[in-house]
PDB file of C-alpha atoms in Angstrom:
ATOM      1  CA  UNK A   1      19.029  14.142  13.333  1.00 86.00           C
ATOM      2  CA  UNK A   2      17.105  11.494  15.666  1.00 93.00           C
ATOM      3  CA  UNK A   3      14.431   9.226  14.116  1.00 95.00           C
ATOM      4  CA  UNK A   4      11.033   9.107  16.117  1.00 97.00           C
ATOM      5  CA  UNK A   5       8.117   6.811  15.319  1.00 97.00           C
ATOM      6  CA  UNK A   6       4.651   8.564  16.302  1.00 98.00           C
ATOM      7  CA  UNK A   7       1.636   6.535  16.592  1.00 97.00           C
ATOM      8  CA  UNK A   8      -1.665   8.407  16.452  1.00 97.00           C
ATOM      9  CA  UNK A   9      -4.694   6.884  18.038  1.00 95.00           C
ATOM     10  CA  UNK A  10      -7.495   8.481  16.607  1.00 96.00           C
ATOM     11  CA  UNK A  11     -10.393  10.046  18.502  1.00 95.00           C
ATOM     12  CA  UNK A  12     -13.654   7.903  19.020  1.00 93.00           C
ATOM     13  CA  UNK A  13     -16.154   8.653  16.567  1.00 94.00           C
ATOM     14  CA  UNK A  14     -13.945  10.933  14.411  1.00 94.00           C
ATOM     15  CA  UNK A  15     -14.324   9.250  10.865  1.00 93.00           C
ATOM     16  CA  UNK A  16     -16.347  11.852   9.521  1.00 95.00           C
ATOM     17  CA  UNK A  17     -14.058  14.586  11.057  1.00 95.00           C
ATOM     18  CA  UNK A  18     -10.856  12.984   9.656  1.00 96.00           C
ATOM     19  CA  UNK A  19     -12.684  12.518   6.040  1.00 95.00           C
ATOM     20  CA  UNK A  20     -13.262  16.149   6.150  1.00 97.00           C
ATOM     21  CA  UNK A  21      -9.787  17.350   7.085  1.00 97.00           C
ATOM     22  CA  UNK A  22      -7.648  14.692   5.399  1.00 96.00           C
ATOM     23  CA  UNK A  23      -6.732  16.932   2.390  1.00 97.00           C
ATOM     24  CA  UNK A  24      -5.282  19.533   4.803  1.00 97.00           C
ATOM     25  CA  UNK A  25      -3.729  17.095   7.032  1.00 97.00           C
ATOM     26  CA  UNK A  26      -1.819  15.576   4.116  1.00 96.00           C
ATOM     27  CA  UNK A  27      -1.009  18.829   2.798  1.00 97.00           C
ATOM     28  CA  UNK A  28       0.448  19.963   5.989  1.00 97.00           C
ATOM     29  CA  UNK A  29       2.596  16.744   6.263  1.00 97.00           C
ATOM     30  CA  UNK A  30       3.844  16.869   2.672  1.00 96.00           C
ATOM     31  CA  UNK A  31       5.372  20.389   3.776  1.00 95.00           C
ATOM     32  CA  UNK A  32       7.961  18.212   5.716  1.00 96.00           C
ATOM     33  CA  UNK A  33       9.124  15.582   2.998  1.00 95.00           C
ATOM     34  CA  UNK A  34      11.986  17.939   2.015  1.00 88.00           C
ATOM     35  CA  UNK A  35      15.152  19.082   3.898  1.00 87.00           C
ATOM     36  CA  UNK A  36      14.493  20.829   7.162  1.00 91.00           C
ATOM     37  CA  UNK A  37      14.963  20.320  11.032  1.00 94.00           C
ATOM     38  CA  UNK A  38      12.024  18.139  11.080  1.00 96.00           C
ATOM     39  CA  UNK A  39      11.501  15.509   8.072  1.00 96.00           C
ATOM     40  CA  UNK A  40       8.731  13.158   7.424  1.00 97.00           C
ATOM     41  CA  UNK A  41      10.097   9.969   6.270  1.00 95.00           C
ATOM     42  CA  UNK A  42       6.913   7.768   6.019  1.00 95.00           C
ATOM     43  CA  UNK A  43       3.350   8.073   7.206  1.00 96.00           C
ATOM     44  CA  UNK A  44       0.216   6.096   6.818  1.00 95.00           C
ATOM     45  CA  UNK A  45      -2.894   4.652   8.570  1.00 93.00           C
ATOM     46  CA  UNK A  46      -2.810   1.511  10.834  1.00 93.00           C
ATOM     47  CA  UNK A  47      -6.622   0.525  10.012  1.00 84.00           C
ATOM     48  CA  UNK A  48      -6.668  -2.489  12.644  1.00 80.00           C
ATOM     49  CA  UNK A  49      -5.955  -0.034  15.265  1.00 81.00           C
ATOM     50  CA  UNK A  50      -7.930   3.021  13.925  1.00 88.00           C
ATOM     51  CA  UNK A  51      -4.825   5.186  14.079  1.00 94.00           C
ATOM     52  CA  UNK A  52      -1.668   5.910  11.918  1.00 96.00           C
ATOM     53  CA  UNK A  53       2.177   5.464  12.174  1.00 97.00           C
ATOM     54  CA  UNK A  54       4.302   8.409  11.183  1.00 97.00           C
ATOM     55  CA  UNK A  55       7.973   8.315  11.061  1.00 96.00           C
ATOM     56  CA  UNK A  56      10.109  11.471  11.228  1.00 97.00           C
ATOM     57  CA  UNK A  57      13.871  12.476  11.455  1.00 95.00           C
ATOM     58  CA  UNK A  58      14.080  15.507  13.771  1.00 96.00           C
ATOM     59  CA  UNK A  59      16.730  17.761  15.419  1.00 94.00           C
ATOM     60  CA  UNK A  60      14.838  17.387  18.667  1.00 95.00           C
ATOM     61  CA  UNK A  61      11.732  15.889  20.233  1.00 96.00           C
ATOM     62  CA  UNK A  62      10.475  19.470  20.931  1.00 97.00           C
ATOM     63  CA  UNK A  63      10.803  20.364  17.290  1.00 97.00           C
ATOM     64  CA  UNK A  64       8.709  17.372  16.462  1.00 97.00           C
ATOM     65  CA  UNK A  65       6.252  18.040  18.889  1.00 97.00           C
ATOM     66  CA  UNK A  66       5.847  21.516  17.483  1.00 97.00           C
ATOM     67  CA  UNK A  67       5.015  20.223  14.215  1.00 97.00           C
ATOM     68  CA  UNK A  68       2.650  17.683  15.474  1.00 97.00           C
ATOM     69  CA  UNK A  69       0.745  20.308  17.575  1.00 97.00           C
ATOM     70  CA  UNK A  70       0.073  22.144  14.276  1.00 97.00           C
ATOM     71  CA  UNK A  71      -1.188  19.082  12.299  1.00 97.00           C
ATOM     72  CA  UNK A  72      -4.855  19.726  11.151  1.00 97.00           C
ATOM     73  CA  UNK A  73      -6.052  16.455  12.608  1.00 97.00           C
ATOM     74  CA  UNK A  74      -4.563  17.599  16.195  1.00 97.00           C
ATOM     75  CA  UNK A  75      -6.138  21.108  15.737  1.00 97.00           C
ATOM     76  CA  UNK A  76      -9.670  19.822  15.061  1.00 97.00           C
ATOM     77  CA  UNK A  77      -9.555  16.906  17.918  1.00 96.00           C
ATOM     78  CA  UNK A  78      -9.261  13.900  15.292  1.00 96.00           C
ATOM     79  CA  UNK A  79      -6.313  12.636  17.154  1.00 97.00           C
ATOM     80  CA  UNK A  80      -7.000  11.068  20.624  1.00 96.00           C
ATOM     81  CA  UNK A  81      -3.401  10.521  21.513  1.00 96.00           C
ATOM     82  CA  UNK A  82       0.018  10.711  20.006  1.00 96.00           C
ATOM     83  CA  UNK A  83       2.841   8.492  21.349  1.00 97.00           C
ATOM     84  CA  UNK A  84       6.399   9.477  20.303  1.00 98.00           C
ATOM     85  CA  UNK A  85       8.919   6.980  20.603  1.00 97.00           C
ATOM     86  CA  UNK A  86      12.788   7.629  19.778  1.00 96.00           C
ATOM     87  CA  UNK A  87      13.729   4.914  17.198  1.00 95.00           C
ATOM     88  CA  UNK A  88      17.204   3.933  15.879  1.00 92.00           C
ATOM     89  CA  UNK A  89      16.695   1.861  12.387  1.00 92.00           C
ATOM     90  CA  UNK A  90      19.986  -0.060  11.963  1.00 90.00           C
ATOM     91  CA  UNK A  91      18.611  -1.932   8.690  1.00 91.00           C
ATOM     92  CA  UNK A  92      16.631  -1.201   5.767  1.00 90.00           C
ATOM     93  CA  UNK A  93      15.758   1.891   4.012  1.00 87.00           C
ATOM     94  CA  UNK A  94      15.695   4.317   6.979  1.00 88.00           C
ATOM     95  CA  UNK A  95      19.064   3.338   8.538  1.00 86.00           C
ATOM     96  CA  UNK A  96      20.682   6.403   6.899  1.00 86.00           C
ATOM     97  CA  UNK A  97      18.799   8.638   9.218  1.00 82.00           C
ATOM     98  CA  UNK A  98      19.808   6.549  12.416  1.00 76.00           C
ATOM     99  CA  UNK A  99      21.835   8.527  14.951  1.00 70.00           C
TER     100      UNK A  99
END
């Protein structure tokens, strides 16, 4: 599996929209905490940049993109952009997921 860092930049003026759909967004992401072709390793907001950072291990970027496209935040337009970067963690808690 390959590790990917996903940076969400939230859409402008989407605070209320995110507040409304946050429970569904978190419930959706929780479904990827276990084993599978796409696994969520860590997730959380980046308050300074009004976005979020999500770390996944996935069999492919295409599989990850499919997961992201069905995120409730994406479906309601709360995400302005999502940047996916392949990452190779060589030290720390996530190094076991490195390719």
